[in-house]
Amino acid sequence: MGIVIGIDVGGSTTKIVGINGEQIQSPMFITATDPVTSLFGAFGKYIYDNGIQLSDIEQVMLTGVGSAFVDSPLYGLPTDKVDEFIANGLGARHATDIDQLIVVSMGTGTSFVRINGEKIEHIGGMAIGGGTLQGLSRLLLKTHDFRQIAAIAEKGDITRVNLQIGDICNRPLPDLPVHATASLFGKADSNASQEDIAKGIIYMVLQTIGGAAVLSALNGPIKDFVLIGNLTKFPQCQEVFPNMEKIYGVHFHIPPYAEYRTAIGAALAYLSKH
């Protein structure tokens, strides 16, 4: 069997990965001004950097919103498309041996996909995600670069912008410790530093997504959530989600190659049938 290429085509960013046998091979991403340029740039760079010949490739699998712009085989290679939510589910399930879970795909917005054994089902989403984080950062920090935002936030103090339970009550409430957030940005004032604002924006997006994920499994048996997408690269994930685990009694998992799991899932969609 040859190499199976999975490609997640976004609006301007394309993520690409090869699966050779059972091994994930050299994931990478490319950013361009439009999805077609991004796709062909990513594909060309991927095969060049990895010394792959077109004859080595058995199948190309496309997913993501940008894949709608591609109507012909890529470089004459066998090419097919897979639903993005199915790719999310397959990519996340590949990283864990848990039978029941919800995949939280943190992209420009956020989608929720429920996995119950072999069944993969899109159960909803929300218009808060990386696009929200970038938009607010443009307005308040004058940058939309993820790395720069994360670096600024590293020096921030979340207690200067978020109102916590301990600020309004001198003892924990039922199921809520004093450090739990009572109001996002509820303590912010005009003297807030750029560092505190940056941290507040990241916390707002991550906590809102985490809270919505928990609510999506309310009154059901699922307690495991697999986080995928670009936002998993923020170091603040290691602060926000462990605290939410303690409050809600759930588990948030960030698998290896979390930002590439949709592309991985696209390749797996082909492999699962062959």
PDB file of C-alpha atoms in Angstrom:
ATOM      1  CA  MET A   1       0.000   0.000   0.000  1.00  0.00           C
ATOM      2  CA  GLY A   2       1.231   3.468  -0.858  1.00  0.00           C
ATOM      3  CA  ILE A   3       1.068   6.688   1.127  1.00  0.00           C
ATOM      4  CA  VAL A   4      -2.373   8.120   1.881  1.00  0.00           C
ATOM      5  CA  ILE A   5      -2.405  11.918   2.064  1.00  0.00           C
ATOM      6  CA  GLY A   6      -4.973  13.680   4.252  1.00  0.00           C
ATOM      7  CA  ILE A   7      -5.516  17.393   3.638  1.00  0.00           C
ATOM      8  CA  ASP A   8      -7.645  19.757   5.733  1.00  0.00           C
ATOM      9  CA  VAL A   9      -8.303  22.798   3.537  1.00  0.00           C
ATOM     10  CA  GLY A  10      -9.369  25.880   5.473  1.00  0.00           C
ATOM     11  CA  GLY A  11     -10.162  29.338   4.167  1.00  0.00           C
ATOM     12  CA  SER A  12      -6.502  30.333   4.036  1.00  0.00           C
ATOM     13  CA  THR A  13      -4.642  27.639   5.973  1.00  0.00           C
ATOM     14  CA  THR A  14      -4.119  24.074   4.785  1.00  0.00           C
ATOM     15  CA  LYS A  15      -2.933  21.217   6.993  1.00  0.00           C
ATOM     16  CA  ILE A  16      -1.498  18.132   5.384  1.00  0.00           C
ATOM     17  CA  VAL A  17      -0.317  14.775   6.682  1.00  0.00           C
ATOM     18  CA  GLY A  18       0.686  11.459   5.181  1.00  0.00           C
ATOM     19  CA  ILE A  19      -0.042   8.044   6.637  1.00  0.00           C
ATOM     20  CA  ASN A  20       2.383   5.360   5.525  1.00  0.00           C
ATOM     21  CA  GLY A  21       1.316   2.004   6.875  1.00  0.00           C
ATOM     22  CA  GLU A  22       0.267   2.961  10.395  1.00  0.00           C
ATOM     23  CA  GLN A  23       2.730   5.819  10.831  1.00  0.00           C
ATOM     24  CA  ILE A  24       1.786   9.493  10.746  1.00  0.00           C
ATOM     25  CA  GLN A  25       4.358  11.216   8.581  1.00  0.00           C
ATOM     26  CA  SER A  26       5.555  14.807   8.972  1.00  0.00           C
ATOM     27  CA  PRO A  27       2.400  16.922   9.457  1.00  0.00           C
ATOM     28  CA  MET A  28       2.711  20.510   8.212  1.00  0.00           C
ATOM     29  CA  PHE A  29       0.596  23.533   7.456  1.00  0.00           C
ATOM     30  CA  ILE A  30       0.723  26.318   4.901  1.00  0.00           C
ATOM     31  CA  THR A  31      -0.958  29.726   4.990  1.00  0.00           C
ATOM     32  CA  ALA A  32      -1.909  31.611   1.835  1.00  0.00           C
ATOM     33  CA  THR A  33      -4.404  34.227   0.692  1.00  0.00           C
ATOM     34  CA  ASP A  34      -6.982  31.727  -0.607  1.00  0.00           C
ATOM     35  CA  PRO A  35      -7.781  28.022  -0.182  1.00  0.00           C
ATOM     36  CA  VAL A  36      -6.629  26.855  -3.631  1.00  0.00           C
ATOM     37  CA  THR A  37      -3.226  28.556  -3.331  1.00  0.00           C
ATOM     38  CA  SER A  38      -2.916  27.204   0.203  1.00  0.00           C
ATOM     39  CA  LEU A  39      -3.809  23.676  -0.909  1.00  0.00           C
ATOM     40  CA  PHE A  40      -1.400  23.462  -3.825  1.00  0.00           C
ATOM     41  CA  GLY A  41       1.343  25.183  -1.850  1.00  0.00           C
ATOM     42  CA  ALA A  42       0.942  22.731   1.018  1.00  0.00           C
ATOM     43  CA  PHE A  43       0.871  19.698  -1.256  1.00  0.00           C
ATOM     44  CA  GLY A  44       3.927  20.787  -3.241  1.00  0.00           C
ATOM     45  CA  LYS A  45       5.962  21.638  -0.160  1.00  0.00           C
ATOM     46  CA  TYR A  46       4.933  18.410   1.585  1.00  0.00           C
ATOM     47  CA  ILE A  47       6.022  16.045  -1.166  1.00  0.00           C
ATOM     48  CA  TYR A  48       9.211  18.047  -1.821  1.00  0.00           C
ATOM     49  CA  ASP A  49      10.302  18.236   1.836  1.00  0.00           C
ATOM     50  CA  ASN A  50       9.620  14.522   2.368  1.00  0.00           C
ATOM     51  CA  GLY A  51      11.127  13.293  -0.888  1.00  0.00           C
ATOM     52  CA  ILE A  52       7.808  11.770  -1.975  1.00  0.00           C
ATOM     53  CA  GLN A  53       7.190  10.917  -5.634  1.00  0.00           C
ATOM     54  CA  LEU A  54       3.685  11.154  -7.053  1.00  0.00           C
ATOM     55  CA  SER A  55       3.918   7.445  -7.811  1.00  0.00           C
ATOM     56  CA  ASP A  56       4.377   6.779  -4.051  1.00  0.00           C
ATOM     57  CA  ILE A  57       0.898   8.201  -3.297  1.00  0.00           C
ATOM     58  CA  GLU A  58      -2.049   5.818  -3.321  1.00  0.00           C
ATOM     59  CA  GLN A  59      -4.817   8.269  -2.432  1.00  0.00           C
ATOM     60  CA  VAL A  60      -5.443  11.924  -1.582  1.00  0.00           C
ATOM     61  CA  MET A  61      -8.311  12.680   0.809  1.00  0.00           C
ATOM     62  CA  LEU A  62      -9.637  16.232   1.170  1.00  0.00           C
ATOM     63  CA  THR A  63     -11.773  17.745   3.913  1.00  0.00           C
ATOM     64  CA  GLY A  64     -12.510  21.179   5.354  1.00  0.00           C
ATOM     65  CA  VAL A  65     -14.500  24.138   4.056  1.00  0.00           C
ATOM     66  CA  GLY A  66     -11.905  24.971   1.411  1.00  0.00           C
ATOM     67  CA  SER A  67     -12.168  21.549  -0.215  1.00  0.00           C
ATOM     68  CA  ALA A  68     -15.363  22.754  -1.907  1.00  0.00           C
ATOM     69  CA  PHE A  69     -13.153  24.780  -4.266  1.00  0.00           C
ATOM     70  CA  VAL A  70     -11.473  21.618  -5.599  1.00  0.00           C
ATOM     71  CA  ASP A  71     -13.448  19.737  -8.250  1.00  0.00           C
ATOM     72  CA  SER A  72     -10.750  17.714 -10.007  1.00  0.00           C
ATOM     73  CA  PRO A  73      -8.104  15.143  -9.013  1.00  0.00           C
ATOM     74  CA  LEU A  74      -5.030  16.665  -7.413  1.00  0.00           C
ATOM     75  CA  TYR A  75      -2.133  16.315  -9.888  1.00  0.00           C
ATOM     76  CA  GLY A  76      -4.036  13.475 -11.536  1.00  0.00           C
ATOM     77  CA  LEU A  77      -3.913  11.388  -8.350  1.00  0.00           C
ATOM     78  CA  PRO A  78      -6.931   9.472  -7.021  1.00  0.00           C
ATOM     79  CA  THR A  79      -8.709  12.141  -4.973  1.00  0.00           C
ATOM     80  CA  ASP A  80     -11.806  11.987  -2.795  1.00  0.00           C
ATOM     81  CA  LYS A  81     -13.528  14.111  -0.147  1.00  0.00           C
ATOM     82  CA  VAL A  82     -14.764  13.302   3.348  1.00  0.00           C
ATOM     83  CA  ASP A  83     -17.175  15.209   5.571  1.00  0.00           C
ATOM     84  CA  GLU A  84     -15.252  17.409   8.005  1.00  0.00           C
ATOM     85  CA  PHE A  85     -17.176  16.193  11.056  1.00  0.00           C
ATOM     86  CA  ILE A  86     -16.467  12.552  10.155  1.00  0.00           C
ATOM     87  CA  ALA A  87     -12.787  13.451   9.742  1.00  0.00           C
ATOM     88  CA  ASN A  88     -12.821  15.153  13.157  1.00  0.00           C
ATOM     89  CA  GLY A  89     -14.274  12.028  14.724  1.00  0.00           C
ATOM     90  CA  LEU A  90     -11.925   9.578  13.013  1.00  0.00           C
ATOM     91  CA  GLY A  91      -8.859  11.689  13.767  1.00  0.00           C
ATOM     92  CA  ALA A  92      -9.717  12.094  17.437  1.00  0.00           C
ATOM     93  CA  ARG A  93     -10.779   8.475  17.950  1.00  0.00           C
ATOM     94  CA  HIS A  94      -7.482   7.317  16.433  1.00  0.00           C
ATOM     95  CA  ALA A  95      -5.671   9.004  19.334  1.00  0.00           C
ATOM     96  CA  THR A  96      -7.575   7.267  22.144  1.00  0.00           C
ATOM     97  CA  ASP A  97      -9.022   3.902  23.100  1.00  0.00           C
ATOM     98  CA  ILE A  98     -12.107   5.506  24.688  1.00  0.00           C
ATOM     99  CA  ASP A  99     -15.397   4.232  23.224  1.00  0.00           C
ATOM    100  CA  GLN A 100     -17.587   7.186  24.214  1.00  0.00           C
ATOM    101  CA  LEU A 101     -16.358  10.759  23.885  1.00  0.00           C
ATOM    102  CA  ILE A 102     -17.072  14.154  22.421  1.00  0.00           C
ATOM    103  CA  VAL A 103     -14.622  15.721  19.985  1.00  0.00           C
ATOM    104  CA  VAL A 104     -14.233  19.464  20.507  1.00  0.00           C
ATOM    105  CA  SER A 105     -12.817  20.932  17.313  1.00  0.00           C
ATOM    106  CA  MET A 106     -11.508  24.401  18.129  1.00  0.00           C
ATOM    107  CA  GLY A 107     -11.098  26.087  14.770  1.00  0.00           C
ATOM    108  CA  THR A 108     -12.349  29.484  13.632  1.00  0.00           C
ATOM    109  CA  GLY A 109     -15.514  28.490  15.460  1.00  0.00           C
ATOM    110  CA  THR A 110     -16.073  25.323  17.464  1.00  0.00           C
ATOM    111  CA  SER A 111     -17.879  22.108  16.588  1.00  0.00           C
ATOM    112  CA  PHE A 112     -18.901  19.167  18.753  1.00  0.00           C
ATOM    113  CA  VAL A 113     -18.897  15.606  17.438  1.00  0.00           C
ATOM    114  CA  ARG A 114     -20.128  12.727  19.575  1.00  0.00           C
ATOM    115  CA  ILE A 115     -18.546   9.296  19.240  1.00  0.00           C
ATOM    116  CA  ASN A 116     -20.356   6.232  20.537  1.00  0.00           C
ATOM    117  CA  GLY A 117     -18.406   3.153  19.458  1.00  0.00           C
ATOM    118  CA  GLU A 118     -18.362   3.202  15.657  1.00  0.00           C
ATOM    119  CA  LYS A 119     -21.054   5.897  15.434  1.00  0.00           C
ATOM    120  CA  ILE A 120     -19.836   9.436  14.697  1.00  0.00           C
ATOM    121  CA  GLU A 121     -22.427  12.201  14.962  1.00  0.00           C
ATOM    122  CA  HIS A 122     -22.184  15.986  14.676  1.00  0.00           C
ATOM    123  CA  ILE A 123     -24.235  17.374  17.557  1.00  0.00           C
ATOM    124  CA  GLY A 124     -23.745  21.113  17.174  1.00  0.00           C
ATOM    125  CA  GLY A 125     -21.324  23.968  17.458  1.00  0.00           C
ATOM    126  CA  MET A 126     -20.792  27.554  18.465  1.00  0.00           C
ATOM    127  CA  ALA A 127     -19.504  30.718  16.827  1.00  0.00           C
ATOM    128  CA  ILE A 128     -16.696  31.158  19.350  1.00  0.00           C
ATOM    129  CA  GLY A 129     -13.204  29.927  18.596  1.00  0.00           C
ATOM    130  CA  GLY A 130      -9.925  31.039  17.091  1.00  0.00           C
ATOM    131  CA  GLY A 131     -11.670  33.661  14.965  1.00  0.00           C
ATOM    132  CA  THR A 132     -13.122  35.229  18.108  1.00  0.00           C
ATOM    133  CA  LEU A 133      -9.729  35.252  19.767  1.00  0.00           C
ATOM    134  CA  GLN A 134      -8.070  36.842  16.748  1.00  0.00           C
ATOM    135  CA  GLY A 135     -10.812  39.432  16.246  1.00  0.00           C
ATOM    136  CA  LEU A 136     -10.801  40.624  19.844  1.00  0.00           C
ATOM    137  CA  SER A 137      -7.007  40.675  19.839  1.00  0.00           C
ATOM    138  CA  ARG A 138      -6.990  42.870  16.738  1.00  0.00           C
ATOM    139  CA  LEU A 139      -9.247  45.350  18.507  1.00  0.00           C
ATOM    140  CA  LEU A 140      -7.640  45.288  21.947  1.00  0.00           C
ATOM    141  CA  LEU A 141      -4.026  44.216  21.365  1.00  0.00           C
ATOM    142  CA  LYS A 142      -3.462  45.385  17.763  1.00  0.00           C
ATOM    143  CA  THR A 143      -2.292  41.926  16.685  1.00  0.00           C
ATOM    144  CA  HIS A 144      -3.935  38.734  15.491  1.00  0.00           C
ATOM    145  CA  ASP A 145      -0.824  36.550  15.540  1.00  0.00           C
ATOM    146  CA  PHE A 146      -1.474  33.516  17.765  1.00  0.00           C
ATOM    147  CA  ARG A 147       2.139  33.212  18.904  1.00  0.00           C
ATOM    148  CA  GLN A 148       2.363  36.868  19.846  1.00  0.00           C
ATOM    149  CA  ILE A 149      -0.955  36.771  21.714  1.00  0.00           C
ATOM    150  CA  ALA A 150       0.131  33.702  23.686  1.00  0.00           C
ATOM    151  CA  ALA A 151       3.504  35.282  24.499  1.00  0.00           C
ATOM    152  CA  ILE A 152       1.891  38.500  25.738  1.00  0.00           C
ATOM    153  CA  ALA A 153      -0.576  36.509  27.849  1.00  0.00           C
ATOM    154  CA  GLU A 154       2.218  34.548  29.562  1.00  0.00           C
ATOM    155  CA  LYS A 155       2.944  37.623  31.693  1.00  0.00           C
ATOM    156  CA  GLY A 156      -0.709  38.351  32.454  1.00  0.00           C
ATOM    157  CA  ASP A 157      -2.617  37.877  35.712  1.00  0.00           C
ATOM    158  CA  ILE A 158      -6.118  36.512  35.157  1.00  0.00           C
ATOM    159  CA  THR A 159      -7.298  37.646  38.597  1.00  0.00           C
ATOM    160  CA  ARG A 160      -6.993  41.270  37.447  1.00  0.00           C
ATOM    161  CA  VAL A 161      -9.629  40.894  34.723  1.00  0.00           C
ATOM    162  CA  ASN A 162     -11.883  37.970  35.681  1.00  0.00           C
ATOM    163  CA  LEU A 163     -14.187  38.190  38.682  1.00  0.00           C
ATOM    164  CA  GLN A 164     -13.792  35.051  40.759  1.00  0.00           C
ATOM    165  CA  ILE A 165     -16.078  33.417  43.311  1.00  0.00           C
ATOM    166  CA  GLY A 166     -13.667  34.504  46.021  1.00  0.00           C
ATOM    167  CA  ASP A 167     -14.175  38.150  45.032  1.00  0.00           C
ATOM    168  CA  ILE A 168     -17.885  38.028  45.832  1.00  0.00           C
ATOM    169  CA  CYS A 169     -18.086  35.344  48.509  1.00  0.00           C
ATOM    170  CA  ASN A 170     -15.748  34.538  51.392  1.00  0.00           C
ATOM    171  CA  ARG A 171     -16.329  30.797  51.135  1.00  0.00           C
ATOM    172  CA  PRO A 172     -16.712  28.231  48.338  1.00  0.00           C
ATOM    173  CA  LEU A 173     -20.159  27.683  46.895  1.00  0.00           C
ATOM    174  CA  PRO A 174     -21.535  24.167  46.312  1.00  0.00           C
ATOM    175  CA  ASP A 175     -19.324  22.593  43.600  1.00  0.00           C
ATOM    176  CA  LEU A 176     -17.553  25.912  43.004  1.00  0.00           C
ATOM    177  CA  PRO A 177     -14.150  26.686  44.590  1.00  0.00           C
ATOM    178  CA  VAL A 178     -13.180  30.267  45.384  1.00  0.00           C
ATOM    179  CA  HIS A 179     -10.885  30.405  42.323  1.00  0.00           C
ATOM    180  CA  ALA A 180     -13.720  29.509  39.907  1.00  0.00           C
ATOM    181  CA  THR A 181     -14.673  32.262  37.453  1.00  0.00           C
ATOM    182  CA  ALA A 182     -17.838  34.149  38.377  1.00  0.00           C
ATOM    183  CA  SER A 183     -17.686  36.604  35.466  1.00  0.00           C
ATOM    184  CA  LEU A 184     -15.345  36.729  32.492  1.00  0.00           C
ATOM    185  CA  PHE A 185     -13.784  40.223  32.338  1.00  0.00           C
ATOM    186  CA  GLY A 186     -16.004  41.139  35.297  1.00  0.00           C
ATOM    187  CA  LYS A 187     -13.126  42.823  37.131  1.00  0.00           C
ATOM    188  CA  ALA A 188     -11.447  44.537  34.170  1.00  0.00           C
ATOM    189  CA  ASP A 189     -11.025  48.308  34.202  1.00  0.00           C
ATOM    190  CA  SER A 190      -9.403  50.932  32.005  1.00  0.00           C
ATOM    191  CA  ASN A 191      -6.037  50.378  33.705  1.00  0.00           C
ATOM    192  CA  ALA A 192      -5.786  46.704  32.670  1.00  0.00           C
ATOM    193  CA  SER A 193      -2.434  45.910  31.091  1.00  0.00           C
ATOM    194  CA  GLN A 194      -2.030  44.402  27.626  1.00  0.00           C
ATOM    195  CA  GLU A 195      -0.738  41.234  29.278  1.00  0.00           C
ATOM    196  CA  ASP A 196      -3.824  40.897  31.476  1.00  0.00           C
ATOM    197  CA  ILE A 197      -6.157  41.612  28.559  1.00  0.00           C
ATOM    198  CA  ALA A 198      -4.418  38.998  26.400  1.00  0.00           C
ATOM    199  CA  LYS A 199      -4.775  36.380  29.102  1.00  0.00           C
ATOM    200  CA  GLY A 200      -8.399  37.382  29.655  1.00  0.00           C
ATOM    201  CA  ILE A 201      -9.228  36.945  25.971  1.00  0.00           C
ATOM    202  CA  ILE A 202      -7.654  33.482  25.832  1.00  0.00           C
ATOM    203  CA  TYR A 203      -9.333  32.393  29.057  1.00  0.00           C
ATOM    204  CA  MET A 204     -12.694  33.704  27.857  1.00  0.00           C
ATOM    205  CA  VAL A 205     -12.556  31.687  24.633  1.00  0.00           C
ATOM    206  CA  LEU A 206     -11.190  28.489  26.225  1.00  0.00           C
ATOM    207  CA  GLN A 207     -13.514  28.564  29.248  1.00  0.00           C
ATOM    208  CA  THR A 208     -16.550  29.241  27.081  1.00  0.00           C
ATOM    209  CA  ILE A 209     -15.671  26.334  24.798  1.00  0.00           C
ATOM    210  CA  GLY A 210     -14.979  24.040  27.750  1.00  0.00           C
ATOM    211  CA  GLY A 211     -18.235  24.970  29.454  1.00  0.00           C
ATOM    212  CA  ALA A 212     -20.224  24.411  26.253  1.00  0.00           C
ATOM    213  CA  ALA A 213     -18.542  21.028  25.787  1.00  0.00           C
ATOM    214  CA  VAL A 214     -19.576  19.939  29.268  1.00  0.00           C
ATOM    215  CA  LEU A 215     -23.148  21.096  28.654  1.00  0.00           C
ATOM    216  CA  SER A 216     -23.230  19.147  25.370  1.00  0.00           C
ATOM    217  CA  ALA A 217     -22.869  15.945  27.396  1.00  0.00           C
ATOM    218  CA  LEU A 218     -25.235  16.927  30.208  1.00  0.00           C
ATOM    219  CA  ASN A 219     -27.379  14.060  31.563  1.00  0.00           C
ATOM    220  CA  GLY A 220     -25.416  11.570  29.455  1.00  0.00           C
ATOM    221  CA  PRO A 221     -22.659   9.071  30.225  1.00  0.00           C
ATOM    222  CA  ILE A 222     -19.831  10.867  28.398  1.00  0.00           C
ATOM    223  CA  LYS A 223     -17.118  12.356  30.598  1.00  0.00           C
ATOM    224  CA  ASP A 224     -14.245  12.469  28.104  1.00  0.00           C
ATOM    225  CA  PHE A 225     -13.606  15.316  25.662  1.00  0.00           C
ATOM    226  CA  VAL A 226     -10.877  15.256  23.016  1.00  0.00           C
ATOM    227  CA  LEU A 227      -9.664  18.727  22.059  1.00  0.00           C
ATOM    228  CA  ILE A 228      -8.360  19.256  18.528  1.00  0.00           C
ATOM    229  CA  GLY A 229      -7.545  22.271  16.371  1.00  0.00           C
ATOM    230  CA  ASN A 230      -5.165  25.221  16.464  1.00  0.00           C
ATOM    231  CA  LEU A 231      -6.207  26.512  19.886  1.00  0.00           C
ATOM    232  CA  THR A 232      -4.743  23.388  21.522  1.00  0.00           C
ATOM    233  CA  LYS A 233      -1.311  24.941  20.924  1.00  0.00           C
ATOM    234  CA  PHE A 234      -1.982  27.720  23.440  1.00  0.00           C
ATOM    235  CA  PRO A 235      -0.043  27.009  26.658  1.00  0.00           C
ATOM    236  CA  GLN A 236      -2.999  28.418  28.615  1.00  0.00           C
ATOM    237  CA  CYS A 237      -4.889  25.189  27.766  1.00  0.00           C
ATOM    238  CA  GLN A 238      -2.753  23.549  30.450  1.00  0.00           C
ATOM    239  CA  GLU A 239      -4.147  26.021  32.995  1.00  0.00           C
ATOM    240  CA  VAL A 240      -7.798  26.297  31.938  1.00  0.00           C
ATOM    241  CA  PHE A 241      -8.831  22.725  31.225  1.00  0.00           C
ATOM    242  CA  PRO A 242      -7.292  20.984  34.286  1.00  0.00           C
ATOM    243  CA  ASN A 243      -9.185  23.468  36.500  1.00  0.00           C
ATOM    244  CA  MET A 244     -12.406  22.736  34.634  1.00  0.00           C
ATOM    245  CA  GLU A 245     -11.814  19.004  35.055  1.00  0.00           C
ATOM    246  CA  LYS A 246     -11.789  19.437  38.833  1.00  0.00           C
ATOM    247  CA  ILE A 247     -14.964  21.520  38.854  1.00  0.00           C
ATOM    248  CA  TYR A 248     -17.014  19.359  36.493  1.00  0.00           C
ATOM    249  CA  GLY A 249     -15.564  15.896  37.127  1.00  0.00           C
ATOM    250  CA  VAL A 250     -14.674  15.328  33.470  1.00  0.00           C
ATOM    251  CA  HIS A 251     -11.512  14.716  31.440  1.00  0.00           C
ATOM    252  CA  PHE A 252     -10.157  16.894  28.636  1.00  0.00           C
ATOM    253  CA  HIS A 253      -7.614  15.171  26.392  1.00  0.00           C
ATOM    254  CA  ILE A 254      -5.199  16.914  24.012  1.00  0.00           C
ATOM    255  CA  PRO A 255      -3.727  14.183  21.777  1.00  0.00           C
ATOM    256  CA  PRO A 256      -0.434  14.300  19.875  1.00  0.00           C
ATOM    257  CA  TYR A 257      -0.778  16.222  16.608  1.00  0.00           C
ATOM    258  CA  ALA A 258      -3.998  17.730  17.974  1.00  0.00           C
ATOM    259  CA  GLU A 259      -3.999  20.565  15.439  1.00  0.00           C
ATOM    260  CA  TYR A 260      -3.709  18.052  12.563  1.00  0.00           C
ATOM    261  CA  ARG A 261      -6.374  15.571  13.689  1.00  0.00           C
ATOM    262  CA  THR A 262      -8.889  16.572  10.989  1.00  0.00           C
ATOM    263  CA  ALA A 263      -6.310  15.961   8.241  1.00  0.00           C
ATOM    264  CA  ILE A 264      -5.370  12.671   9.915  1.00  0.00           C
ATOM    265  CA  GLY A 265      -9.036  11.717  10.044  1.00  0.00           C
ATOM    266  CA  ALA A 266      -9.405  12.427   6.314  1.00  0.00           C
ATOM    267  CA  ALA A 267      -6.640   9.920   5.534  1.00  0.00           C
ATOM    268  CA  LEU A 268      -8.136   7.414   7.968  1.00  0.00           C
ATOM    269  CA  ALA A 269     -11.500   7.655   6.199  1.00  0.00           C
ATOM    270  CA  TYR A 270      -9.843   5.989   3.195  1.00  0.00           C
ATOM    271  CA  LEU A 271      -7.789   3.507   5.194  1.00  0.00           C
ATOM    272  CA  SER A 272     -10.805   2.354   7.176  1.00  0.00           C
ATOM    273  CA  LYS A 273     -12.379   1.077   3.955  1.00  0.00           C
ATOM    274  CA  HIS A 274      -9.304  -0.599   2.471  1.00  0.00           C
TER     275      HIS A 274
END
